[in-house]
Amino acid sequence: GAVVSQHPSRVICKSGTSVKIECRSLDFQATTMFWYRQFPKQSLMLMATSNEGSKATYEQGVEKDKFLINHASLTLSTLTVTSAHPEDSSFYICSATEYTEAFFGQGTRLTVV
Amino acid sequence: AQSVTQLDSHVSVSEGTPVLLRCNYSSSYSPSLFWYVQHPNKGLQLLLKYTSAATLVKGINGFEAEFKKSETSFHLTKPSAHMSDAAEYFCVVSEGGVNRDDKIIFGKGTRLHILP
């Protein structure tokens, strides 16, 4: 089956630095990728929808200048958390769709210290 | 080890008939369980969640699910299917705690087809 690879699986960074998370579709072309974050015991929250070659569509309340999304190719989307703060510590997960099926990355645990 | 098994990759029901989407899980800790729906070209939408309160959980759009610990199941049901319910459904398990990193495991999804 289709595979979505998300990297890194875990990252610890200092407050004020930026962190980039990659999401790759390994054996299919994903025209649409989604980025989610999850707080403990909470449901996934959609952050943005990323379409190849165009600007991402951000959900209400998500700062686009803080969470930079780039979808430069049909197999790669990146999420950059800029000037990270401890409140950005969370679990981030990406999803890529092939036709109407969705596949999920393994997730990235971000801890900002 | 954690796992989530959605027993059917595709389910077809006639409009107006009941829906049953099955999900079994394994978890070392007390998990939170979720059902999400995804329509084409849309992000996941939360249908309902179980977080150790009432075992029968009511969600949006007439869906509900029952947490059965003895059967390690969290099946999603709806009494009467509507054409707009045609979508992909994901069962998700999340473990976590104050001193423990969250882990989140997705089922492989069940495609629900509604027949007119």
JSON list of C-alpha atoms in Angstrom, two decimals:
[
{"chain": "A", "resi": 1, "resn": "GLY", "atom": "CA", "xyz": [0.00, 0.00, 0.00]},
{"chain": "A", "resi": 2, "resn": "ALA", "atom": "CA", "xyz": [0.91, 3.62, -0.27]},
{"chain": "A", "resi": 3, "resn": "VAL", "atom": "CA", "xyz": [3.36, 4.99, 2.28]},
{"chain": "A", "resi": 4, "resn": "VAL", "atom": "CA", "xyz": [3.78, 8.44, 3.71]},
{"chain": "A", "resi": 5, "resn": "SER", "atom": "CA", "xyz": [7.08, 9.12, 5.41]},
{"chain": "A", "resi": 6, "resn": "GLN", "atom": "CA", "xyz": [7.28, 11.91, 7.96]},
{"chain": "A", "resi": 7, "resn": "HIS", "atom": "CA", "xyz": [10.60, 13.09, 9.34]},
{"chain": "A", "resi": 8, "resn": "PRO", "atom": "CA", "xyz": [11.79, 13.62, 11.98]},
{"chain": "A", "resi": 9, "resn": "SER", "atom": "CA", "xyz": [9.75, 11.47, 14.33]},
{"chain": "A", "resi": 10, "resn": "ARG", "atom": "CA", "xyz": [10.96, 13.43, 17.31]},
{"chain": "A", "resi": 11, "resn": "VAL", "atom": "CA", "xyz": [12.68, 16.79, 17.69]},
{"chain": "A", "resi": 12, "resn": "ILE", "atom": "CA", "xyz": [13.67, 18.95, 20.60]},
{"chain": "A", "resi": 13, "resn": "CYS", "atom": "CA", "xyz": [14.56, 22.53, 19.92]},
{"chain": "A", "resi": 14, "resn": "LYS", "atom": "CA", "xyz": [15.33, 25.70, 21.80]},
{"chain": "A", "resi": 15, "resn": "SER", "atom": "CA", "xyz": [12.79, 28.44, 22.11]},
{"chain": "A", "resi": 16, "resn": "GLY", "atom": "CA", "xyz": [13.16, 30.96, 19.29]},
{"chain": "A", "resi": 17, "resn": "THR", "atom": "CA", "xyz": [14.58, 28.55, 16.74]},
{"chain": "A", "resi": 18, "resn": "SER", "atom": "CA", "xyz": [12.82, 27.12, 13.69]},
{"chain": "A", "resi": 19, "resn": "VAL", "atom": "CA", "xyz": [12.05, 23.51, 12.97]},
{"chain": "A", "resi": 20, "resn": "LYS", "atom": "CA", "xyz": [11.24, 21.91, 9.64]},
{"chain": "A", "resi": 21, "resn": "ILE", "atom": "CA", "xyz": [9.11, 18.79, 9.34]},
{"chain": "A", "resi": 22, "resn": "GLU", "atom": "CA", "xyz": [9.01, 16.85, 6.08]},
{"chain": "A", "resi": 23, "resn": "CYS", "atom": "CA", "xyz": [6.19, 14.76, 4.71]},
{"chain": "A", "resi": 24, "resn": "ARG", "atom": "CA", "xyz": [6.88, 12.56, 1.70]},
{"chain": "A", "resi": 25, "resn": "SER", "atom": "CA", "xyz": [4.64, 10.30, -0.29]},
{"chain": "A", "resi": 26, "resn": "LEU", "atom": "CA", "xyz": [6.98, 7.48, -1.21]},
{"chain": "A", "resi": 27, "resn": "ASP", "atom": "CA", "xyz": [5.24, 5.66, -4.00]},
{"chain": "A", "resi": 28, "resn": "PHE", "atom": "CA", "xyz": [2.50, 7.92, -5.20]},
{"chain": "A", "resi": 29, "resn": "GLN", "atom": "CA", "xyz": [1.92, 11.50, -6.15]},
{"chain": "A", "resi": 30, "resn": "ALA", "atom": "CA", "xyz": [-0.08, 13.46, -3.66]},
{"chain": "A", "resi": 31, "resn": "THR", "atom": "CA", "xyz": [-1.80, 16.50, -5.04]},
{"chain": "A", "resi": 32, "resn": "THR", "atom": "CA", "xyz": [-3.14, 17.36, -1.60]},
{"chain": "A", "resi": 33, "resn": "MET", "atom": "CA", "xyz": [-1.50, 17.07, 1.78]},
{"chain": "A", "resi": 34, "resn": "PHE", "atom": "CA", "xyz": [-2.93, 17.97, 5.14]},
{"chain": "A", "resi": 35, "resn": "TRP", "atom": "CA", "xyz": [-1.16, 19.04, 8.31]},
{"chain": "A", "resi": 36, "resn": "TYR", "atom": "CA", "xyz": [-2.61, 18.37, 11.75]},
{"chain": "A", "resi": 37, "resn": "ARG", "atom": "CA", "xyz": [-1.55, 18.89, 15.31]},
{"chain": "A", "resi": 38, "resn": "GLN", "atom": "CA", "xyz": [-2.70, 17.10, 18.39]},
{"chain": "A", "resi": 39, "resn": "PHE", "atom": "CA", "xyz": [-2.52, 18.01, 22.06]},
{"chain": "A", "resi": 40, "resn": "PRO", "atom": "CA", "xyz": [-2.65, 15.27, 24.70]},
{"chain": "A", "resi": 41, "resn": "LYS", "atom": "CA", "xyz": [-6.03, 13.60, 24.93]},
{"chain": "A", "resi": 42, "resn": "GLN", "atom": "CA", "xyz": [-7.40, 15.94, 22.30]},
{"chain": "A", "resi": 43, "resn": "SER", "atom": "CA", "xyz": [-8.55, 15.28, 18.78]},
{"chain": "A", "resi": 44, "resn": "LEU", "atom": "CA", "xyz": [-6.50, 16.13, 15.74]},
{"chain": "A", "resi": 45, "resn": "MET", "atom": "CA", "xyz": [-6.77, 19.70, 14.67]},
{"chain": "A", "resi": 46, "resn": "LEU", "atom": "CA", "xyz": [-6.47, 20.49, 11.00]},
{"chain": "A", "resi": 47, "resn": "MET", "atom": "CA", "xyz": [-3.93, 23.24, 10.54]},
{"chain": "A", "resi": 48, "resn": "ALA", "atom": "CA", "xyz": [-3.78, 23.63, 6.80]},
{"chain": "A", "resi": 49, "resn": "THR", "atom": "CA", "xyz": [-4.42, 22.07, 3.44]},
{"chain": "A", "resi": 50, "resn": "SER", "atom": "CA", "xyz": [-1.49, 22.04, 1.07]},
{"chain": "A", "resi": 51, "resn": "ASN", "atom": "CA", "xyz": [-1.85, 21.75, -2.68]},
{"chain": "A", "resi": 52, "resn": "GLU", "atom": "CA", "xyz": [1.15, 21.23, -4.91]},
{"chain": "A", "resi": 53, "resn": "GLY", "atom": "CA", "xyz": [2.30, 24.40, -6.54]},
{"chain": "A", "resi": 54, "resn": "SER", "atom": "CA", "xyz": [-0.04, 26.73, -4.73]},
{"chain": "A", "resi": 55, "resn": "LYS", "atom": "CA", "xyz": [-0.28, 28.46, -1.39]},
{"chain": "A", "resi": 56, "resn": "ALA", "atom": "CA", "xyz": [-1.55, 26.46, 1.53]},
{"chain": "A", "resi": 57, "resn": "THR", "atom": "CA", "xyz": [-5.02, 27.08, 2.89]},
{"chain": "A", "resi": 58, "resn": "TYR", "atom": "CA", "xyz": [-4.87, 27.66, 6.62]},
{"chain": "A", "resi": 59, "resn": "GLU", "atom": "CA", "xyz": [-7.64, 26.96, 9.07]},
{"chain": "A", "resi": 60, "resn": "GLN", "atom": "CA", "xyz": [-9.00, 29.76, 11.14]},
{"chain": "A", "resi": 61, "resn": "GLY", "atom": "CA", "xyz": [-6.77, 30.58, 14.08]},
{"chain": "A", "resi": 62, "resn": "VAL", "atom": "CA", "xyz": [-3.61, 29.09, 12.57]},
{"chain": "A", "resi": 63, "resn": "GLU", "atom": "CA", "xyz": [-0.89, 31.65, 12.00]},
{"chain": "A", "resi": 64, "resn": "LYS", "atom": "CA", "xyz": [0.41, 31.24, 8.47]},
{"chain": "A", "resi": 65, "resn": "ASP", "atom": "CA", "xyz": [3.56, 33.25, 9.21]},
{"chain": "A", "resi": 66, "resn": "LYS", "atom": "CA", "xyz": [4.40, 30.97, 12.08]},
{"chain": "A", "resi": 67, "resn": "PHE", "atom": "CA", "xyz": [3.59, 27.67, 10.43]},
{"chain": "A", "resi": 68, "resn": "LEU", "atom": "CA", "xyz": [5.09, 27.88, 6.98]},
{"chain": "A", "resi": 69, "resn": "ILE", "atom": "CA", "xyz": [3.95, 25.22, 4.58]},
{"chain": "A", "resi": 70, "resn": "ASN", "atom": "CA", "xyz": [5.64, 24.48, 1.30]},
{"chain": "A", "resi": 71, "resn": "HIS", "atom": "CA", "xyz": [4.40, 21.92, -1.20]},
{"chain": "A", "resi": 72, "resn": "ALA", "atom": "CA", "xyz": [6.97, 22.24, -3.94]},
{"chain": "A", "resi": 73, "resn": "SER", "atom": "CA", "xyz": [6.48, 18.85, -5.52]},
{"chain": "A", "resi": 74, "resn": "LEU", "atom": "CA", "xyz": [3.88, 16.13, -5.77]},
{"chain": "A", "resi": 75, "resn": "THR", "atom": "CA", "xyz": [5.76, 14.01, -3.26]},
{"chain": "A", "resi": 76, "resn": "LEU", "atom": "CA", "xyz": [6.96, 16.49, -0.66]},
{"chain": "A", "resi": 77, "resn": "SER", "atom": "CA", "xyz": [5.36, 18.96, 1.67]},
{"chain": "A", "resi": 78, "resn": "THR", "atom": "CA", "xyz": [7.16, 20.68, 4.52]},
{"chain": "A", "resi": 79, "resn": "LEU", "atom": "CA", "xyz": [5.93, 22.39, 7.65]},
{"chain": "A", "resi": 80, "resn": "THR", "atom": "CA", "xyz": [8.29, 24.87, 9.27]},
{"chain": "A", "resi": 81, "resn": "VAL", "atom": "CA", "xyz": [7.53, 26.06, 12.77]},
{"chain": "A", "resi": 82, "resn": "THR", "atom": "CA", "xyz": [9.23, 29.43, 12.97]},
{"chain": "A", "resi": 83, "resn": "SER", "atom": "CA", "xyz": [10.43, 31.05, 16.18]},
{"chain": "A", "resi": 84, "resn": "ALA", "atom": "CA", "xyz": [9.15, 28.11, 18.16]},
{"chain": "A", "resi": 85, "resn": "HIS", "atom": "CA", "xyz": [7.85, 28.58, 21.68]},
{"chain": "A", "resi": 86, "resn": "PRO", "atom": "CA", "xyz": [7.04, 26.03, 24.35]},
{"chain": "A", "resi": 87, "resn": "GLU", "atom": "CA", "xyz": [3.33, 26.30, 23.55]},
{"chain": "A", "resi": 88, "resn": "ASP", "atom": "CA", "xyz": [4.14, 24.98, 20.08]},
{"chain": "A", "resi": 89, "resn": "SER", "atom": "CA", "xyz": [5.16, 21.69, 21.65]},
{"chain": "A", "resi": 90, "resn": "SER", "atom": "CA", "xyz": [2.78, 19.17, 20.22]},
{"chain": "A", "resi": 91, "resn": "PHE", "atom": "CA", "xyz": [2.39, 16.17, 17.99]},
{"chain": "A", "resi": 92, "resn": "TYR", "atom": "CA", "xyz": [2.26, 17.06, 14.30]},
{"chain": "A", "resi": 93, "resn": "ILE", "atom": "CA", "xyz": [1.05, 14.67, 11.67]},
{"chain": "A", "resi": 94, "resn": "CYS", "atom": "CA", "xyz": [0.68, 14.90, 7.93]},
{"chain": "A", "resi": 95, "resn": "SER", "atom": "CA", "xyz": [-1.65, 13.15, 5.57]},
{"chain": "A", "resi": 96, "resn": "ALA", "atom": "CA", "xyz": [-1.42, 12.71, 1.83]},
{"chain": "A", "resi": 97, "resn": "THR", "atom": "CA", "xyz": [-4.21, 11.75, -0.49]},
{"chain": "A", "resi": 98, "resn": "GLU", "atom": "CA", "xyz": [-4.03, 9.63, -3.59]},
{"chain": "A", "resi": 99, "resn": "TYR", "atom": "CA", "xyz": [-7.26, 9.97, -5.48]},
{"chain": "A", "resi": 100, "resn": "THR", "atom": "CA", "xyz": [-9.76, 9.59, -2.65]},
{"chain": "A", "resi": 101, "resn": "GLU", "atom": "CA", "xyz": [-7.65, 7.55, -0.24]},
{"chain": "A", "resi": 102, "resn": "ALA", "atom": "CA", "xyz": [-5.78, 9.12, 2.63]},
{"chain": "A", "resi": 103, "resn": "PHE", "atom": "CA", "xyz": [-2.50, 7.95, 4.11]},
{"chain": "A", "resi": 104, "resn": "PHE", "atom": "CA", "xyz": [-0.85, 9.24, 7.24]},
{"chain": "A", "resi": 105, "resn": "GLY", "atom": "CA", "xyz": [2.68, 9.93, 8.28]},
{"chain": "A", "resi": 106, "resn": "GLN", "atom": "CA", "xyz": [4.07, 8.56, 11.51]},
{"chain": "A", "resi": 107, "resn": "GLY", "atom": "CA", "xyz": [3.92, 11.92, 13.19]},
{"chain": "A", "resi": 108, "resn": "THR", "atom": "CA", "xyz": [6.49, 14.26, 14.71]},
{"chain": "A", "resi": 109, "resn": "ARG", "atom": "CA", "xyz": [6.75, 14.94, 18.40]},
{"chain": "A", "resi": 110, "resn": "LEU", "atom": "CA", "xyz": [8.01, 18.52, 18.80]},
{"chain": "A", "resi": 111, "resn": "THR", "atom": "CA", "xyz": [9.27, 19.66, 22.16]},
{"chain": "A", "resi": 112, "resn": "VAL", "atom": "CA", "xyz": [10.34, 23.26, 22.55]},
{"chain": "A", "resi": 113, "resn": "VAL", "atom": "CA", "xyz": [12.49, 23.97, 25.58]},
{"chain": "B", "resi": 1, "resn": "ALA", "atom": "CA", "xyz": [2.00, -2.73, 21.41]},
{"chain": "B", "resi": 2, "resn": "GLN", "atom": "CA", "xyz": [-0.59, -0.37, 20.12]},
{"chain": "B", "resi": 3, "resn": "SER", "atom": "CA", "xyz": [-2.60, -1.25, 17.06]},
{"chain": "B", "resi": 4, "resn": "VAL", "atom": "CA", "xyz": [-5.84, -0.36, 15.37]},
{"chain": "B", "resi": 5, "resn": "THR", "atom": "CA", "xyz": [-7.67, -2.69, 13.02]},
{"chain": "B", "resi": 6, "resn": "GLN", "atom": "CA", "xyz": [-10.52, -1.55, 10.87]},
{"chain": "B", "resi": 7, "resn": "LEU", "atom": "CA", "xyz": [-11.97, -4.82, 9.84]},
{"chain": "B", "resi": 8, "resn": "ASP", "atom": "CA", "xyz": [-13.51, -3.73, 6.55]},
{"chain": "B", "resi": 9, "resn": "SER", "atom": "CA", "xyz": [-11.77, -1.70, 3.89]},
{"chain": "B", "resi": 10, "resn": "HIS", "atom": "CA", "xyz": [-15.09, -1.12, 2.10]},
{"chain": "B", "resi": 11, "resn": "VAL", "atom": "CA", "xyz": [-18.67, -1.16, 3.35]},
{"chain": "B", "resi": 12, "resn": "SER", "atom": "CA", "xyz": [-21.74, -0.70, 1.16]},
{"chain": "B", "resi": 13, "resn": "VAL", "atom": "CA", "xyz": [-25.20, -0.02, 2.56]},
{"chain": "B", "resi": 14, "resn": "SER", "atom": "CA", "xyz": [-28.42, 1.20, 1.08]},
{"chain": "B", "resi": 15, "resn": "GLU", "atom": "CA", "xyz": [-29.67, 4.67, 1.91]},
{"chain": "B", "resi": 16, "resn": "GLY", "atom": "CA", "xyz": [-31.88, 4.55, 4.96]},
{"chain": "B", "resi": 17, "resn": "THR", "atom": "CA", "xyz": [-30.37, 1.36, 6.36]},
{"chain": "B", "resi": 18, "resn": "PRO", "atom": "CA", "xyz": [-28.08, 1.07, 9.38]},
{"chain": "B", "resi": 19, "resn": "VAL", "atom": "CA", "xyz": [-24.34, 1.59, 9.18]},
{"chain": "B", "resi": 20, "resn": "LEU", "atom": "CA", "xyz": [-21.76, -0.41, 11.10]},
{"chain": "B", "resi": 21, "resn": "LEU", "atom": "CA", "xyz": [-18.05, 0.31, 10.76]},
{"chain": "B", "resi": 22, "resn": "ARG", "atom": "CA", "xyz": [-15.90, -1.94, 12.86]},
{"chain": "B", "resi": 23, "resn": "CYS", "atom": "CA", "xyz": [-12.78, -1.06, 14.78]},
{"chain": "B", "resi": 24, "resn": "ASN", "atom": "CA", "xyz": [-10.70, -3.13, 17.15]},
{"chain": "B", "resi": 25, "resn": "TYR", "atom": "CA", "xyz": [-7.72, -1.84, 19.04]},
{"chain": "B", "resi": 26, "resn": "SER", "atom": "CA", "xyz": [-4.99, -2.94, 21.35]},
{"chain": "B", "resi": 27, "resn": "SER", "atom": "CA", "xyz": [-3.46, -0.62, 23.87]},
{"chain": "B", "resi": 28, "resn": "SER", "atom": "CA", "xyz": [-1.20, -0.95, 26.85]},
{"chain": "B", "resi": 29, "resn": "TYR", "atom": "CA", "xyz": [-2.72, 2.01, 28.63]},
{"chain": "B", "resi": 30, "resn": "SER", "atom": "CA", "xyz": [-6.11, 3.61, 28.89]},
{"chain": "B", "resi": 31, "resn": "PRO", "atom": "CA", "xyz": [-6.53, 4.96, 25.41]},
{"chain": "B", "resi": 32, "resn": "SER", "atom": "CA", "xyz": [-8.51, 7.75, 23.89]},
{"chain": "B", "resi": 33, "resn": "LEU", "atom": "CA", "xyz": [-10.41, 6.60, 20.84]},
{"chain": "B", "resi": 34, "resn": "PHE", "atom": "CA", "xyz": [-11.63, 8.68, 17.95]},
{"chain": "B", "resi": 35, "resn": "TRP", "atom": "CA", "xyz": [-13.57, 8.32, 14.77]},
{"chain": "B", "resi": 36, "resn": "TYR", "atom": "CA", "xyz": [-12.88, 10.74, 11.94]},
{"chain": "B", "resi": 37, "resn": "VAL", "atom": "CA", "xyz": [-14.46, 11.13, 8.54]},
{"chain": "B", "resi": 38, "resn": "GLN", "atom": "CA", "xyz": [-12.75, 12.38, 5.45]},
{"chain": "B", "resi": 39, "resn": "HIS", "atom": "CA", "xyz": [-14.60, 13.52, 2.38]},
{"chain": "B", "resi": 40, "resn": "PRO", "atom": "CA", "xyz": [-12.73, 13.88, -0.94]},
{"chain": "B", "resi": 41, "resn": "ASN", "atom": "CA", "xyz": [-10.24, 16.73, -0.94]},
{"chain": "B", "resi": 42, "resn": "LYS", "atom": "CA", "xyz": [-11.14, 17.66, 2.62]},
{"chain": "B", "resi": 43, "resn": "GLY", "atom": "CA", "xyz": [-9.29, 17.26, 5.89]},
{"chain": "B", "resi": 44, "resn": "LEU", "atom": "CA", "xyz": [-10.34, 14.95, 8.67]},
{"chain": "B", "resi": 45, "resn": "GLN", "atom": "CA", "xyz": [-13.45, 15.86, 10.55]},
{"chain": "B", "resi": 46, "resn": "LEU", "atom": "CA", "xyz": [-13.96, 14.57, 14.07]},
{"chain": "B", "resi": 47, "resn": "LEU", "atom": "CA", "xyz": [-17.13, 12.52, 14.44]},
{"chain": "B", "resi": 48, "resn": "LEU", "atom": "CA", "xyz": [-16.78, 11.55, 18.07]},
{"chain": "B", "resi": 49, "resn": "LYS", "atom": "CA", "xyz": [-14.28, 10.64, 20.74]},
{"chain": "B", "resi": 50, "resn": "TYR", "atom": "CA", "xyz": [-14.03, 8.46, 23.83]},
{"chain": "B", "resi": 51, "resn": "THR", "atom": "CA", "xyz": [-11.83, 9.61, 26.66]},
{"chain": "B", "resi": 52, "resn": "SER", "atom": "CA", "xyz": [-12.76, 7.37, 29.62]},
{"chain": "B", "resi": 53, "resn": "ALA", "atom": "CA", "xyz": [-16.14, 8.91, 30.33]},
{"chain": "B", "resi": 54, "resn": "ALA", "atom": "CA", "xyz": [-19.39, 7.32, 29.14]},
{"chain": "B", "resi": 55, "resn": "THR", "atom": "CA", "xyz": [-18.81, 4.20, 27.08]},
{"chain": "B", "resi": 56, "resn": "LEU", "atom": "CA", "xyz": [-21.56, 5.08, 24.61]},
{"chain": "B", "resi": 57, "resn": "VAL", "atom": "CA", "xyz": [-20.43, 8.15, 22.76]},
{"chain": "B", "resi": 58, "resn": "LYS", "atom": "CA", "xyz": [-22.71, 10.23, 20.59]},
{"chain": "B", "resi": 59, "resn": "GLY", "atom": "CA", "xyz": [-21.21, 12.21, 17.78]},
{"chain": "B", "resi": 60, "resn": "ILE", "atom": "CA", "xyz": [-22.23, 14.48, 14.99]},
{"chain": "B", "resi": 61, "resn": "ASN", "atom": "CA", "xyz": [-24.56, 13.64, 12.10]},
{"chain": "B", "resi": 62, "resn": "GLY", "atom": "CA", "xyz": [-26.29, 10.86, 14.01]},
{"chain": "B", "resi": 63, "resn": "PHE", "atom": "CA", "xyz": [-23.21, 8.71, 14.50]},
{"chain": "B", "resi": 64, "resn": "GLU", "atom": "CA", "xyz": [-22.39, 6.98, 17.74]},
{"chain": "B", "resi": 65, "resn": "ALA", "atom": "CA", "xyz": [-19.87, 4.46, 18.99]},
{"chain": "B", "resi": 66, "resn": "GLU", "atom": "CA", "xyz": [-19.62, 2.19, 21.97]},
{"chain": "B", "resi": 67, "resn": "PHE", "atom": "CA", "xyz": [-16.38, 1.51, 23.79]},
{"chain": "B", "resi": 68, "resn": "LYS", "atom": "CA", "xyz": [-16.28, -2.14, 24.82]},
{"chain": "B", "resi": 69, "resn": "LYS", "atom": "CA", "xyz": [-13.18, -2.85, 26.81]},
{"chain": "B", "resi": 70, "resn": "SER", "atom": "CA", "xyz": [-13.83, -6.57, 27.10]},
{"chain": "B", "resi": 71, "resn": "GLU", "atom": "CA", "xyz": [-13.99, -6.83, 23.33]},
{"chain": "B", "resi": 72, "resn": "THR", "atom": "CA", "xyz": [-11.40, -4.12, 22.69]},
{"chain": "B", "resi": 73, "resn": "SER", "atom": "CA", "xyz": [-13.79, -2.64, 20.16]},
{"chain": "B", "resi": 74, "resn": "PHE", "atom": "CA", "xyz": [-15.02, 0.80, 19.26]},
{"chain": "B", "resi": 75, "resn": "HIS", "atom": "CA", "xyz": [-17.46, 0.24, 16.43]},
{"chain": "B", "resi": 76, "resn": "LEU", "atom": "CA", "xyz": [-19.14, 3.18, 14.73]},
{"chain": "B", "resi": 77, "resn": "THR", "atom": "CA", "xyz": [-22.86, 3.02, 14.00]},
{"chain": "B", "resi": 78, "resn": "LYS", "atom": "CA", "xyz": [-25.62, 5.11, 12.53]},
{"chain": "B", "resi": 79, "resn": "PRO", "atom": "CA", "xyz": [-29.27, 4.05, 12.43]},
{"chain": "B", "resi": 80, "resn": "SER", "atom": "CA", "xyz": [-30.04, 5.33, 8.96]},
{"chain": "B", "resi": 81, "resn": "ALA", "atom": "CA", "xyz": [-27.50, 6.06, 6.25]},
{"chain": "B", "resi": 82, "resn": "HIS", "atom": "CA", "xyz": [-27.68, 9.15, 4.13]},
{"chain": "B", "resi": 83, "resn": "MET", "atom": "CA", "xyz": [-26.08, 9.70, 0.74]},
{"chain": "B", "resi": 84, "resn": "SER", "atom": "CA", "xyz": [-23.89, 12.40, 2.26]},
{"chain": "B", "resi": 85, "resn": "ASP", "atom": "CA", "xyz": [-22.32, 9.82, 4.56]},
{"chain": "B", "resi": 86, "resn": "ALA", "atom": "CA", "xyz": [-20.35, 8.35, 1.67]},
{"chain": "B", "resi": 87, "resn": "ALA", "atom": "CA", "xyz": [-16.74, 8.99, 2.65]},
{"chain": "B", "resi": 88, "resn": "GLU", "atom": "CA", "xyz": [-13.71, 7.39, 4.25]},
{"chain": "B", "resi": 89, "resn": "TYR", "atom": "CA", "xyz": [-13.76, 6.77, 7.98]},
{"chain": "B", "resi": 90, "resn": "PHE", "atom": "CA", "xyz": [-10.77, 6.40, 10.27]},
{"chain": "B", "resi": 91, "resn": "CYS", "atom": "CA", "xyz": [-10.58, 4.88, 13.70]},
{"chain": "B", "resi": 92, "resn": "VAL", "atom": "CA", "xyz": [-7.76, 6.36, 15.74]},
{"chain": "B", "resi": 93, "resn": "VAL", "atom": "CA", "xyz": [-6.20, 5.41, 19.05]},
{"chain": "B", "resi": 94, "resn": "SER", "atom": "CA", "xyz": [-4.24, 7.85, 21.12]},
{"chain": "B", "resi": 95, "resn": "GLU", "atom": "CA", "xyz": [-2.30, 7.04, 24.22]},
{"chain": "B", "resi": 96, "resn": "GLY", "atom": "CA", "xyz": [-0.73, 9.56, 26.46]},
{"chain": "B", "resi": 97, "resn": "GLY", "atom": "CA", "xyz": [-0.40, 11.01, 29.86]},
{"chain": "B", "resi": 98, "resn": "VAL", "atom": "CA", "xyz": [1.36, 13.59, 31.90]},
{"chain": "B", "resi": 99, "resn": "ASN", "atom": "CA", "xyz": [4.64, 11.72, 31.98]},
{"chain": "B", "resi": 100, "resn": "ARG", "atom": "CA", "xyz": [4.30, 9.88, 28.73]},
{"chain": "B", "resi": 101, "resn": "ASP", "atom": "CA", "xyz": [4.56, 10.98, 25.16]},
{"chain": "B", "resi": 102, "resn": "ASP", "atom": "CA", "xyz": [1.41, 10.71, 23.14]},
{"chain": "B", "resi": 103, "resn": "LYS", "atom": "CA", "xyz": [1.26, 8.05, 20.51]},
{"chain": "B", "resi": 104, "resn": "ILE", "atom": "CA", "xyz": [-1.33, 8.07, 17.83]},
{"chain": "B", "resi": 105, "resn": "ILE", "atom": "CA", "xyz": [-2.21, 5.16, 15.61]},
{"chain": "B", "resi": 106, "resn": "PHE", "atom": "CA", "xyz": [-4.52, 5.31, 12.62]},
{"chain": "B", "resi": 107, "resn": "GLY", "atom": "CA", "xyz": [-6.59, 2.49, 11.26]},
{"chain": "B", "resi": 108, "resn": "LYS", "atom": "CA", "xyz": [-6.26, 1.96, 7.53]},
{"chain": "B", "resi": 109, "resn": "GLY", "atom": "CA", "xyz": [-9.68, 3.42, 6.90]},
{"chain": "B", "resi": 110, "resn": "THR", "atom": "CA", "xyz": [-13.05, 2.14, 5.77]},
{"chain": "B", "resi": 111, "resn": "ARG", "atom": "CA", "xyz": [-14.62, 3.45, 2.61]},
{"chain": "B", "resi": 112, "resn": "LEU", "atom": "CA", "xyz": [-18.38, 3.75, 3.09]},
{"chain": "B", "resi": 113, "resn": "HIS", "atom": "CA", "xyz": [-20.51, 3.51, -0.04]},
{"chain": "B", "resi": 114, "resn": "ILE", "atom": "CA", "xyz": [-24.18, 4.47, 0.06]},
{"chain": "B", "resi": 115, "resn": "LEU", "atom": "CA", "xyz": [-26.41, 2.80, -2.49]},
{"chain": "B", "resi": 116, "resn": "PRO", "atom": "CA", "xyz": [-29.53, 4.68, -3.65]}
]
